[in-house]
CSV table of C-alpha atoms in Angstrom, one decimal:
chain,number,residue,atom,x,y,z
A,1275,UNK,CA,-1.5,16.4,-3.6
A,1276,UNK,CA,1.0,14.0,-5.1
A,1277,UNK,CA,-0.9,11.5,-7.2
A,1278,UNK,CA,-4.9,10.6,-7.5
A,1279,UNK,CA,-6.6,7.5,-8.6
A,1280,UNK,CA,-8.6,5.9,-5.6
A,1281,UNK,CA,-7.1,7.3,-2.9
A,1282,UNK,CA,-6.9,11.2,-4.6
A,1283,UNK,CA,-10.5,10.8,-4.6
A,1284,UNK,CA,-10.5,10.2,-0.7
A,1285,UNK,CA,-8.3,12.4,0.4
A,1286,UNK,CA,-9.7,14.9,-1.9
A,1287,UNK,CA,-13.0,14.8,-0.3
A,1288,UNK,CA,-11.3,15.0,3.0
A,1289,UNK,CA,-9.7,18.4,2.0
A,1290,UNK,CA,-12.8,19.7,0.5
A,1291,UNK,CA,-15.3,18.4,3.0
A,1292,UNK,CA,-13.6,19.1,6.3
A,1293,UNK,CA,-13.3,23.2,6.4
A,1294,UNK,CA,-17.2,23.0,5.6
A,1295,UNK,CA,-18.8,21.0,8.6
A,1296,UNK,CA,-16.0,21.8,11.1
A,1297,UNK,CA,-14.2,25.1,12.2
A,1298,UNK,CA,-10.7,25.0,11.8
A,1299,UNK,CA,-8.0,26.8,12.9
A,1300,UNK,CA,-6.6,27.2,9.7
A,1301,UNK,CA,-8.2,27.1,6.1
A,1302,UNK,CA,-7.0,24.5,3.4
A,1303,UNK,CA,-6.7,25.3,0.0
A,1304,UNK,CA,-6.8,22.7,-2.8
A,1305,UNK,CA,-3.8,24.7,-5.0
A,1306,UNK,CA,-2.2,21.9,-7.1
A,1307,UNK,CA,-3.0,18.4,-8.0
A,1308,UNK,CA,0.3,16.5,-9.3
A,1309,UNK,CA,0.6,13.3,-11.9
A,1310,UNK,CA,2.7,11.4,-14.4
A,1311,UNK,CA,0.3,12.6,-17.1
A,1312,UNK,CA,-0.5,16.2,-17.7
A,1313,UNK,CA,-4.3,14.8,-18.7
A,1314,UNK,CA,-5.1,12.7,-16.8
A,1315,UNK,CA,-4.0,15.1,-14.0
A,1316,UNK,CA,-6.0,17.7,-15.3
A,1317,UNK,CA,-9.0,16.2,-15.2
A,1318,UNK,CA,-8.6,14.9,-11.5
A,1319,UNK,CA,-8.0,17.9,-10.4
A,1320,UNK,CA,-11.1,19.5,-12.0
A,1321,UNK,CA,-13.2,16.8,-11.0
A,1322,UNK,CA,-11.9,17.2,-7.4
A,1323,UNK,CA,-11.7,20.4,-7.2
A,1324,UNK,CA,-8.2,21.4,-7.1
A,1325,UNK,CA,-7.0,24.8,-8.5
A,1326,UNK,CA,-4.5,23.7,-11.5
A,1327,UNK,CA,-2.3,20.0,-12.0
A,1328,UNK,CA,0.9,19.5,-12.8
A,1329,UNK,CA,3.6,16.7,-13.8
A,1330,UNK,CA,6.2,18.2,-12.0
A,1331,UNK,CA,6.1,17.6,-8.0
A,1332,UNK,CA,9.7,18.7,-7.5
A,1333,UNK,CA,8.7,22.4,-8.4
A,1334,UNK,CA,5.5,21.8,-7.0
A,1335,UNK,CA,7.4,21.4,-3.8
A,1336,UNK,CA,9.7,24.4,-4.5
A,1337,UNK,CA,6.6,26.5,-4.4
A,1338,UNK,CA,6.5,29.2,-1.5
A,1339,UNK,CA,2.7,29.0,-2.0
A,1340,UNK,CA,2.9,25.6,-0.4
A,1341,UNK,CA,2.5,24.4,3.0
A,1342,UNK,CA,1.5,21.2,2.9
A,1343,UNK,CA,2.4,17.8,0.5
A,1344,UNK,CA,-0.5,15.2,0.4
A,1345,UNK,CA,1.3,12.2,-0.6
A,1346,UNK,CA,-0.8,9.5,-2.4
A,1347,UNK,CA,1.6,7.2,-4.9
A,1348,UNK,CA,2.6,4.0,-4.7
A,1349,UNK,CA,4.9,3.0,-2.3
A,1350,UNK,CA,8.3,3.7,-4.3
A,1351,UNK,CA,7.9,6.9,-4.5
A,1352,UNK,CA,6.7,7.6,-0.7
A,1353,UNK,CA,10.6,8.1,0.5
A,1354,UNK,CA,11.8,10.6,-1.9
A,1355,UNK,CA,8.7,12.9,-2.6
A,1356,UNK,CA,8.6,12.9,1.8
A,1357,UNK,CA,12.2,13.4,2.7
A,1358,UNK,CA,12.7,16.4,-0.3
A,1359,UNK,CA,9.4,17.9,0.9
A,1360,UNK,CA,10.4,17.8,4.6
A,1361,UNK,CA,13.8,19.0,3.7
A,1362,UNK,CA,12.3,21.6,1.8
A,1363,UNK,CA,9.8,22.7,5.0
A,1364,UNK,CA,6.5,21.6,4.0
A,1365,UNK,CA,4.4,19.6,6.5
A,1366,UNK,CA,3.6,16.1,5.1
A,1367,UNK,CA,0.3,14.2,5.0
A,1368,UNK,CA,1.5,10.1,3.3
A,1369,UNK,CA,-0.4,7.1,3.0
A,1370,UNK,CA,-0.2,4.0,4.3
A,1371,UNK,CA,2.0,1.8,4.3
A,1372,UNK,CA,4.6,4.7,5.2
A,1373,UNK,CA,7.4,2.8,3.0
A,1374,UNK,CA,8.3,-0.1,0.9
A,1375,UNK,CA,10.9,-1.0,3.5
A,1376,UNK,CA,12.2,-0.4,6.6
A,1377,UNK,CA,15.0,1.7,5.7
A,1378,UNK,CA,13.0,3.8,3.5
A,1379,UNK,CA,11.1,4.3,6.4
A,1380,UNK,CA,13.7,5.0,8.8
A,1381,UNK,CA,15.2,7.6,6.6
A,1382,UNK,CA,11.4,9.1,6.5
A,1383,UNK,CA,11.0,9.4,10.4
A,1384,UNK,CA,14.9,10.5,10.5
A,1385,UNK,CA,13.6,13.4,7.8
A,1386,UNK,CA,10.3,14.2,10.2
A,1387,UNK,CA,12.4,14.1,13.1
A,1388,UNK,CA,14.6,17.1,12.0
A,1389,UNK,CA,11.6,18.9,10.5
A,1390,UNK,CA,9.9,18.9,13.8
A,1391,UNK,CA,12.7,21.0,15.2
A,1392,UNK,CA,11.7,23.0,12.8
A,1393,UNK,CA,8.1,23.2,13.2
A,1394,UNK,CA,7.4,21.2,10.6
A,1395,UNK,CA,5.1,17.5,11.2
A,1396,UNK,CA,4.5,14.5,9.1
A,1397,UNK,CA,1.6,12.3,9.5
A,1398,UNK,CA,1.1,8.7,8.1
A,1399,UNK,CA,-2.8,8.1,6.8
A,1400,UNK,CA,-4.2,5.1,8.8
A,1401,UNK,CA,-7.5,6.5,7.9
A,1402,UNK,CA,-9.8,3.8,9.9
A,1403,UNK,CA,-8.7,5.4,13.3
A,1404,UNK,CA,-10.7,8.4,12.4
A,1405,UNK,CA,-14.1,5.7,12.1
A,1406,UNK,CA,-16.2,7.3,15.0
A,1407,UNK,CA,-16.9,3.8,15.9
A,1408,UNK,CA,-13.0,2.6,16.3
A,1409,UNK,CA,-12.1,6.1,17.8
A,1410,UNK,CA,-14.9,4.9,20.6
A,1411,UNK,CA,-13.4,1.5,21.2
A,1412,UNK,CA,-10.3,3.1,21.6
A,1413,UNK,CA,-11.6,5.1,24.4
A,1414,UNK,CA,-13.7,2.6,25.7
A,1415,UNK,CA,-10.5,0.0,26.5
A,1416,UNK,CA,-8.3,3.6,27.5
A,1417,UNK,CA,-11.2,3.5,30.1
A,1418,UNK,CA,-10.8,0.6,31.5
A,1419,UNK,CA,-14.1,-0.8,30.2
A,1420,UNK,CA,-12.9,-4.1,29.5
A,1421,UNK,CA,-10.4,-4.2,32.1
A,1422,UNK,CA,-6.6,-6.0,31.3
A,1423,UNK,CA,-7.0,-7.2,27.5
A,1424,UNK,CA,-6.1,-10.6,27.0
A,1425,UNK,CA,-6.9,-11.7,23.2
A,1426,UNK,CA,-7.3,-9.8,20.3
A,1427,UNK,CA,-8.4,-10.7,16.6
A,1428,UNK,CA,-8.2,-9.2,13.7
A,1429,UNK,CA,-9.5,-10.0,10.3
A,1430,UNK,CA,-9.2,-7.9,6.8
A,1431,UNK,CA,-10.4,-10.0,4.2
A,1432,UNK,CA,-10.9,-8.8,0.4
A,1433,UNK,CA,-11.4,-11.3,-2.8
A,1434,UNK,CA,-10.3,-8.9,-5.8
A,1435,UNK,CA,-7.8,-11.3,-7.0
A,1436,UNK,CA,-10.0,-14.2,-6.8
A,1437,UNK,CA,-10.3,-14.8,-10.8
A,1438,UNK,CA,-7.0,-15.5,-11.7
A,1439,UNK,CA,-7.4,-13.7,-14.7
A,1440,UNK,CA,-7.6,-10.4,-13.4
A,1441,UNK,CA,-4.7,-8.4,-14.4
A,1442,UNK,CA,-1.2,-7.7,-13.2
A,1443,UNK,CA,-1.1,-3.9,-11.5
A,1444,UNK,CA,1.3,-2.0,-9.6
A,1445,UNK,CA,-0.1,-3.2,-6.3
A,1446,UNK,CA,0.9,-6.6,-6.9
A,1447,UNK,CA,4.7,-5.8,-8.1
A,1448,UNK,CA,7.1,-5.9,-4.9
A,1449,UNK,CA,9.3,-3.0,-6.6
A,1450,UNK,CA,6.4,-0.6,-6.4
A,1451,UNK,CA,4.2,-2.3,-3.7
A,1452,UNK,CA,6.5,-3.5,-1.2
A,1453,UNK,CA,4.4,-6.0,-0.1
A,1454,UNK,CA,0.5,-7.2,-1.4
A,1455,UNK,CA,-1.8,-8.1,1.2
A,1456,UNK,CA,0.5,-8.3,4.1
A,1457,UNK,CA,1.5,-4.1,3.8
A,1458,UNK,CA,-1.7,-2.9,2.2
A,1459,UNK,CA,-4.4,-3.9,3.8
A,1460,UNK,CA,-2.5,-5.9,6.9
A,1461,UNK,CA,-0.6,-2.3,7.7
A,1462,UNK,CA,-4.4,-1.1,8.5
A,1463,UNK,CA,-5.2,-4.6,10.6
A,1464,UNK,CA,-1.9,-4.1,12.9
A,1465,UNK,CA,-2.5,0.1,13.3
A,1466,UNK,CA,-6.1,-0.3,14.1
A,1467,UNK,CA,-4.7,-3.3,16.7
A,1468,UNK,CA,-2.3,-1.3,18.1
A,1469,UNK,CA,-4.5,2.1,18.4
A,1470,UNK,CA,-7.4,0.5,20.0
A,1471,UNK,CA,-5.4,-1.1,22.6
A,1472,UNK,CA,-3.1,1.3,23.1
A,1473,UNK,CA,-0.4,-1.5,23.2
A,1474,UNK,CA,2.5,-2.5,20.4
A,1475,UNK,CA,3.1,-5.4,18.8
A,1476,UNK,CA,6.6,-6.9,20.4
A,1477,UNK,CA,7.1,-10.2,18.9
A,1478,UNK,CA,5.3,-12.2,15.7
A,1479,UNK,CA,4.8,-15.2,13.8
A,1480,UNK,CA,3.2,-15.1,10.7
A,1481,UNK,CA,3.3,-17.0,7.0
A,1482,UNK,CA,2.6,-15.2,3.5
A,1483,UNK,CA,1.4,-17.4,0.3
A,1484,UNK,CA,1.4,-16.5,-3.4
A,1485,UNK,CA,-1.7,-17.8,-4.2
A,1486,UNK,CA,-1.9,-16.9,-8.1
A,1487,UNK,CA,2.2,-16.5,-9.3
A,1488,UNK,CA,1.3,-15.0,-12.7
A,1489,UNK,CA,-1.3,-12.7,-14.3
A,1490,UNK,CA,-2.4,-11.2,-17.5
A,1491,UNK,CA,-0.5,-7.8,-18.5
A,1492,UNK,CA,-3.0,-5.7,-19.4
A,1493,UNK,CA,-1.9,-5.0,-23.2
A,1494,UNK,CA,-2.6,-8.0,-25.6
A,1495,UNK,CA,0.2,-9.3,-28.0
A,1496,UNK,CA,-0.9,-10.9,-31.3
A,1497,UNK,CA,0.4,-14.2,-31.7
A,1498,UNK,CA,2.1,-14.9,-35.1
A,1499,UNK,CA,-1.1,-17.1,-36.5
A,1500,UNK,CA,-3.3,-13.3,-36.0
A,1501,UNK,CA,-5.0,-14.6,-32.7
A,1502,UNK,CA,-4.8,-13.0,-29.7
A,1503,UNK,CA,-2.8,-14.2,-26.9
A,1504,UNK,CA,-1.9,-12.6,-23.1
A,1505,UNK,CA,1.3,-12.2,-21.8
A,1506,UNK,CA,1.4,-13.5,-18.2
A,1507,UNK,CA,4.0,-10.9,-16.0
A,1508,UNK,CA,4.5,-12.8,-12.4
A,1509,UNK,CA,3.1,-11.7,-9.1
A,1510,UNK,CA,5.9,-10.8,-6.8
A,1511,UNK,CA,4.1,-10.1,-3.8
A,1512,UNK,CA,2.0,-11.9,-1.1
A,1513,UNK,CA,-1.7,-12.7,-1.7
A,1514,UNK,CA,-2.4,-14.3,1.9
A,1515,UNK,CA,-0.8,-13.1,5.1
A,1516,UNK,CA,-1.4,-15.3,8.3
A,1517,UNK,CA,0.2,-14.3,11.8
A,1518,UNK,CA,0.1,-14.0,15.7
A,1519,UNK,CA,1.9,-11.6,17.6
A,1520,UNK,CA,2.0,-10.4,21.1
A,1521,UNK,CA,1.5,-6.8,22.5
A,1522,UNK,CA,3.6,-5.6,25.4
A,1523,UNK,CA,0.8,-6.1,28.1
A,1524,UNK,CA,1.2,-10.3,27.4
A,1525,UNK,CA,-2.0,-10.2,25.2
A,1526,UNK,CA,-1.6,-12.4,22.1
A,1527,UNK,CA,-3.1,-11.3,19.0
A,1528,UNK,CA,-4.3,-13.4,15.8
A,1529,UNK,CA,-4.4,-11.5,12.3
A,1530,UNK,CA,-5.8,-12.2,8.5
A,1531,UNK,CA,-5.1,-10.6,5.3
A,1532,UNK,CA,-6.1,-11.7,2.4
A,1533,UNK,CA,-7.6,-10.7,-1.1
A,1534,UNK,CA,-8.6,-14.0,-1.5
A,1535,UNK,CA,-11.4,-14.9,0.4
A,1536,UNK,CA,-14.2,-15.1,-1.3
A,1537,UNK,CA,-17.4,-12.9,-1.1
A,1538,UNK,CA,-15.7,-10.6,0.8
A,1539,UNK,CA,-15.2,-7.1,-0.7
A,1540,UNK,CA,-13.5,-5.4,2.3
A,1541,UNK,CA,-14.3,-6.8,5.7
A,1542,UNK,CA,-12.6,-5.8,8.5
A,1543,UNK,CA,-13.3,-6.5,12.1
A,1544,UNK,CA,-11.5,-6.1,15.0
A,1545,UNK,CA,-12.4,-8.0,18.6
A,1546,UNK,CA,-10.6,-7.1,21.8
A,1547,UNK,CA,-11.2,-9.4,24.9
A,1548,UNK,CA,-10.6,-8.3,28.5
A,1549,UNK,CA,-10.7,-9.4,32.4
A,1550,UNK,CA,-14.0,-7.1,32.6
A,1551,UNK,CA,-15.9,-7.3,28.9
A,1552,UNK,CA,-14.8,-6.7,25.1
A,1553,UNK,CA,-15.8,-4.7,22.3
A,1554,UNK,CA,-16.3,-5.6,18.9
A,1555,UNK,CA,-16.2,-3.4,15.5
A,1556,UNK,CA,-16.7,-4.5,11.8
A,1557,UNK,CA,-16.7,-2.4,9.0
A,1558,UNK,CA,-18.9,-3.2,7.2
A,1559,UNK,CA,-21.0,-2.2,10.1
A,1560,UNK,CA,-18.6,1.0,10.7
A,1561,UNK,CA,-21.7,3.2,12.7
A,1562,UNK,CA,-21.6,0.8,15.4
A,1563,UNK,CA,-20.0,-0.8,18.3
A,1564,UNK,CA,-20.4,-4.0,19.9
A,1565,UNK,CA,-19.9,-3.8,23.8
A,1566,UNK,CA,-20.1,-6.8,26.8
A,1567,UNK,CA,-19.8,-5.8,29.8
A,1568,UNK,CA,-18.7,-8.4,31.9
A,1569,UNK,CA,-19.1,-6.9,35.3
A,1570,UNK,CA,-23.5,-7.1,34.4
A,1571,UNK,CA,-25.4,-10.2,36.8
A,1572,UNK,CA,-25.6,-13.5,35.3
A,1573,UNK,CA,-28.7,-14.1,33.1
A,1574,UNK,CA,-28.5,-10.0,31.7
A,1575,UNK,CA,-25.0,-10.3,29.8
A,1576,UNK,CA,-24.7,-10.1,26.5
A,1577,UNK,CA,-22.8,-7.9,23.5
A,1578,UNK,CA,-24.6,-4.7,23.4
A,1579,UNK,CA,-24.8,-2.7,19.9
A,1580,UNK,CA,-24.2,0.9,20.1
A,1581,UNK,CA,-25.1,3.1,17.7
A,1582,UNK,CA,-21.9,5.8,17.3
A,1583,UNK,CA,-24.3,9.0,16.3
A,1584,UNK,CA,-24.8,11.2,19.1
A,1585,UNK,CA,-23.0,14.0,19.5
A,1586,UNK,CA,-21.1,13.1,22.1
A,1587,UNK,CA,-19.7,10.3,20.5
A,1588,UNK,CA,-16.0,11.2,18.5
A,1589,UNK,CA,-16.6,13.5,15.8
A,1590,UNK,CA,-19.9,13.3,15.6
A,1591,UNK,CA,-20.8,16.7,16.9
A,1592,UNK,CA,-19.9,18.6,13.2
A,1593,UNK,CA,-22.6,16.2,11.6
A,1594,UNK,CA,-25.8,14.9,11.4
A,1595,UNK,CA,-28.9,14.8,13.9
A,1596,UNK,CA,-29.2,10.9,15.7
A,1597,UNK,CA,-29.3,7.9,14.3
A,1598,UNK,CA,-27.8,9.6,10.7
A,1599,UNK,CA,-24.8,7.3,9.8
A,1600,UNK,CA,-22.0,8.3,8.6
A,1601,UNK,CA,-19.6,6.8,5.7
A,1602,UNK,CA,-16.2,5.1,4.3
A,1603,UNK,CA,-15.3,8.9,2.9
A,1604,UNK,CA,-15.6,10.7,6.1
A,1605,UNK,CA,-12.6,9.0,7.9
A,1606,UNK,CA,-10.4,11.0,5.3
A,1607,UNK,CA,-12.9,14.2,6.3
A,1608,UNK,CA,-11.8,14.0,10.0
A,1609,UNK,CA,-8.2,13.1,8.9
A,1610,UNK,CA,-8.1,16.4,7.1
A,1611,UNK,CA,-9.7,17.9,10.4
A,1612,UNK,CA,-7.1,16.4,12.7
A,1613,UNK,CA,-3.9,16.9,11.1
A,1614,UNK,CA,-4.7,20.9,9.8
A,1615,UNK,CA,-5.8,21.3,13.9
A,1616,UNK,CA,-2.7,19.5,14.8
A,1617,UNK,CA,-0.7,21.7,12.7
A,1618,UNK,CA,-1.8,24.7,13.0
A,1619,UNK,CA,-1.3,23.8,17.1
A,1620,UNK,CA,2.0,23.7,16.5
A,1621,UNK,CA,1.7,19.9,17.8
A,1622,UNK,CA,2.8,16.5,16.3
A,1623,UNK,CA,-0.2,15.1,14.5
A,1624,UNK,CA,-0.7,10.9,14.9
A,1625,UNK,CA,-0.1,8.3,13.8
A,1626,UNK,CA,3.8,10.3,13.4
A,1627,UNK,CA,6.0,8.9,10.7
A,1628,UNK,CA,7.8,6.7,13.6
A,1629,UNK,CA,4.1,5.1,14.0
A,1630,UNK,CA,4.1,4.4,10.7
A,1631,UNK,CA,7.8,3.2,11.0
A,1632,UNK,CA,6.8,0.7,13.6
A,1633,UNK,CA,4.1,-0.5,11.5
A,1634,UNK,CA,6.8,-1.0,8.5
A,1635,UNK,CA,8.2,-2.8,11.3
A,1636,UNK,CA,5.8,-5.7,11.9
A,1637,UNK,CA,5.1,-5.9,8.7
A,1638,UNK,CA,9.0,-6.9,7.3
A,1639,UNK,CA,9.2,-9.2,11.3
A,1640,UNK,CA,6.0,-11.0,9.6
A,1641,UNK,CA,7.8,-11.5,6.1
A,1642,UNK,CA,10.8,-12.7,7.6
A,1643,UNK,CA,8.9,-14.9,10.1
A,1644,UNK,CA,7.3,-16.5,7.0
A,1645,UNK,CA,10.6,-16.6,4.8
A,1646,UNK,CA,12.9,-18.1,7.7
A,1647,UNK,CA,10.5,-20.5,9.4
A,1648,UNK,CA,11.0,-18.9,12.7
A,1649,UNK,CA,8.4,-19.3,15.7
A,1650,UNK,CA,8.9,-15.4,16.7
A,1651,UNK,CA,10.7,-12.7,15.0
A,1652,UNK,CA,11.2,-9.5,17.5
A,1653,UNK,CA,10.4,-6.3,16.3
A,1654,UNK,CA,13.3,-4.0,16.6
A,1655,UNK,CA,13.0,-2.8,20.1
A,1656,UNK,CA,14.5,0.7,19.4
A,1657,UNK,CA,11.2,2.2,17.6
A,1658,UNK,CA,9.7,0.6,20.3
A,1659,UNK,CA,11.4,2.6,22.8
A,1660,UNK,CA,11.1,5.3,21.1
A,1661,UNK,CA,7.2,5.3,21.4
A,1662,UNK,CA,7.6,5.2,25.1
């Protein structure tokens, strides 16, 4: 694994977790945890339970006792670290948002493409798929349930970066972010959209704002009279993304991303609307599903709560009895499952890296909506085409 922090943790679990509660086809061994500092790294990868660390990820990548790179940086580094281990033959696990840009991206899936004739997959991490809940809606619209979708909404809403005094990090620095709101937690809104229904995005309209422009650095200068004073670095990235778009059935979609609203610490709910009923999931209710079904007599309709825990339900078989919820950690569990079974199949794992390409997709159609003033900005109809 390439990097830690918040999401080495996750995906560390995952690793760890998954060859304990479900029987794989293959075995995965935690062998080397990589980072900038050789400390830091250390102590990640004995907390996490990986075999040794390292600050080099080039010869990590060399190593014949590797099969698989677990990518986990910030966004700059996504393209080379994937296309050198790809090149190299080792299957590739990367998270979200594949790339920075949309060429980085392309030169990704252009690297997974000729690994694949090689037997060699990539998967992008668009972990909230894997939420038994969401895996269920999915199959509930794939079954007609709902009938022809019509409307979809989609909110993620965070408030991190509410104080204004909070300090500058990577994630809100275009150069190693690629984009703030709009690619981090708007890349998950436009996924989970596009899984559920089964449909792409084909055309948006969206506006970004900058809601804070500057922020503290996080060292403090002294100021010549002895008195502490913060440097302010500016925020080159969105803190607010608004848009619309509509999928390739006709449906239009509404979506909001924002770290900025208040109270919420990571809301995300996703409503589908059909000719026949809709379903409803919220994270922050992530062991259930809200179902109408449409099709009931008058006077006995109504949304109907489903509790995702039986056995039957996705995933649910390799855990606990009834009624025994699940977690935010075990999405990265059954993404560990999925892609080693995928893998070891000898079958392309999803979301692909030209999923995630797609995705990168939207997300630049939205910026350039917002930049340009446009009412729709098409999304290149080639990775669309090539989903077919």
């Amino acid at each position: 694994m390439i990097g830690h922090g918040f999401m080495g943790a996750a995906h560390s679990q995952g690793w760890r977790v998954a060859p304990r509660f479900f029987d794989l086809a293959a075995q995965p061994e935690m062998s080397v945890l990589v980072g900038r500092d050789a400390a830091r790294a250390n102590e990640a990868a004995q907390r996490w339970g990986w075999a040794e660390s390292s600050t080099d990820w080039r010869a990590v990548i060399d190593r014949p006792d590797i099969d698989v790179i677990d990518i986990v940086t910030p966004g700059t580094s996504h393209a080379e670290i994937a296309i050198a281990a790809l090149d190299a033959g080792k299957h590739v696990l990367c998270e979200k948002p594949l790339a920075n840009t949309v060429a980085e991206a392309e030169a990704m899936t252009d690297a997974a493409a000729r690994a694949f004739d090689l037997g060699v997959y990539a998967m992008v991490g668009f972990t909230y798929r894997r939420i038994p809940a969401a895996t269920l809606a999915r199959d509930f619209v794939a079954a007609g349930k709902i009938g022809d979708i019509r409307q979809v909404r989609v909110n993620y809403l965070q408030d991190w970066l509410v104080d204004p005094q909070s300090p500058l990090t990577w994630r809100l620095q275009k150069e190693l972010a690629g984009s703030g709101a709009l690619g981090d937690i708007g890349a998950h809104a436009i996924d989970l959209a596009q899984f559920i229904t089964g449909q792409r995005l084909v055309s948006v309209s969206g506006i970004i704002e900058t809601i804070v422009a500057e922020r503290p650095l996080l060292g403090l200068r002294q100021g010549l009279s002895g008195t502490g004073t913060t440097e302010q670095g500016p925020v080159t990235v969105d803190d607010l993304a608004l848009f619309t778009g509509r999928f390739e059935g006709g449906a239009l979609g509404s979506f909001e991303a924002t770290r900025f609203s208040t109270g919420r610490k990571n809301s995300f709910r996703i409503e589908v609307a059909g000719s026949l009923g809709a379903i409803s999931f919220d994270l922050e209710d992530l062991n259930a599903l809200s179902f109408f079904d449409g099709t009931t007599a008058n006077g006995q309709q109504g949304f109907t709560k489903i509790l995702v825990t039986e056995p039957q339900h996705p995933y649910l078989a390799a855990w606990w009895p009834p009624g025994h919820t699940l977690g935010y950690e075990h999405g990265f569990t059954h993404q560990a499952r999925d892609f080693v079974e995928a893998v070891a199949a000898g079958v392309q794992p999803t979301p692909s890296f030209a999923d995630g390409l797609q995705v990168q997709q939207v997300l630049a159609a939205v910026e350039a909506s917002s930049d340009n003033g446009s009412a729709w900005t098409p999304t290149l109809a080639r990775v669309l085409a090539s989903q077919k």
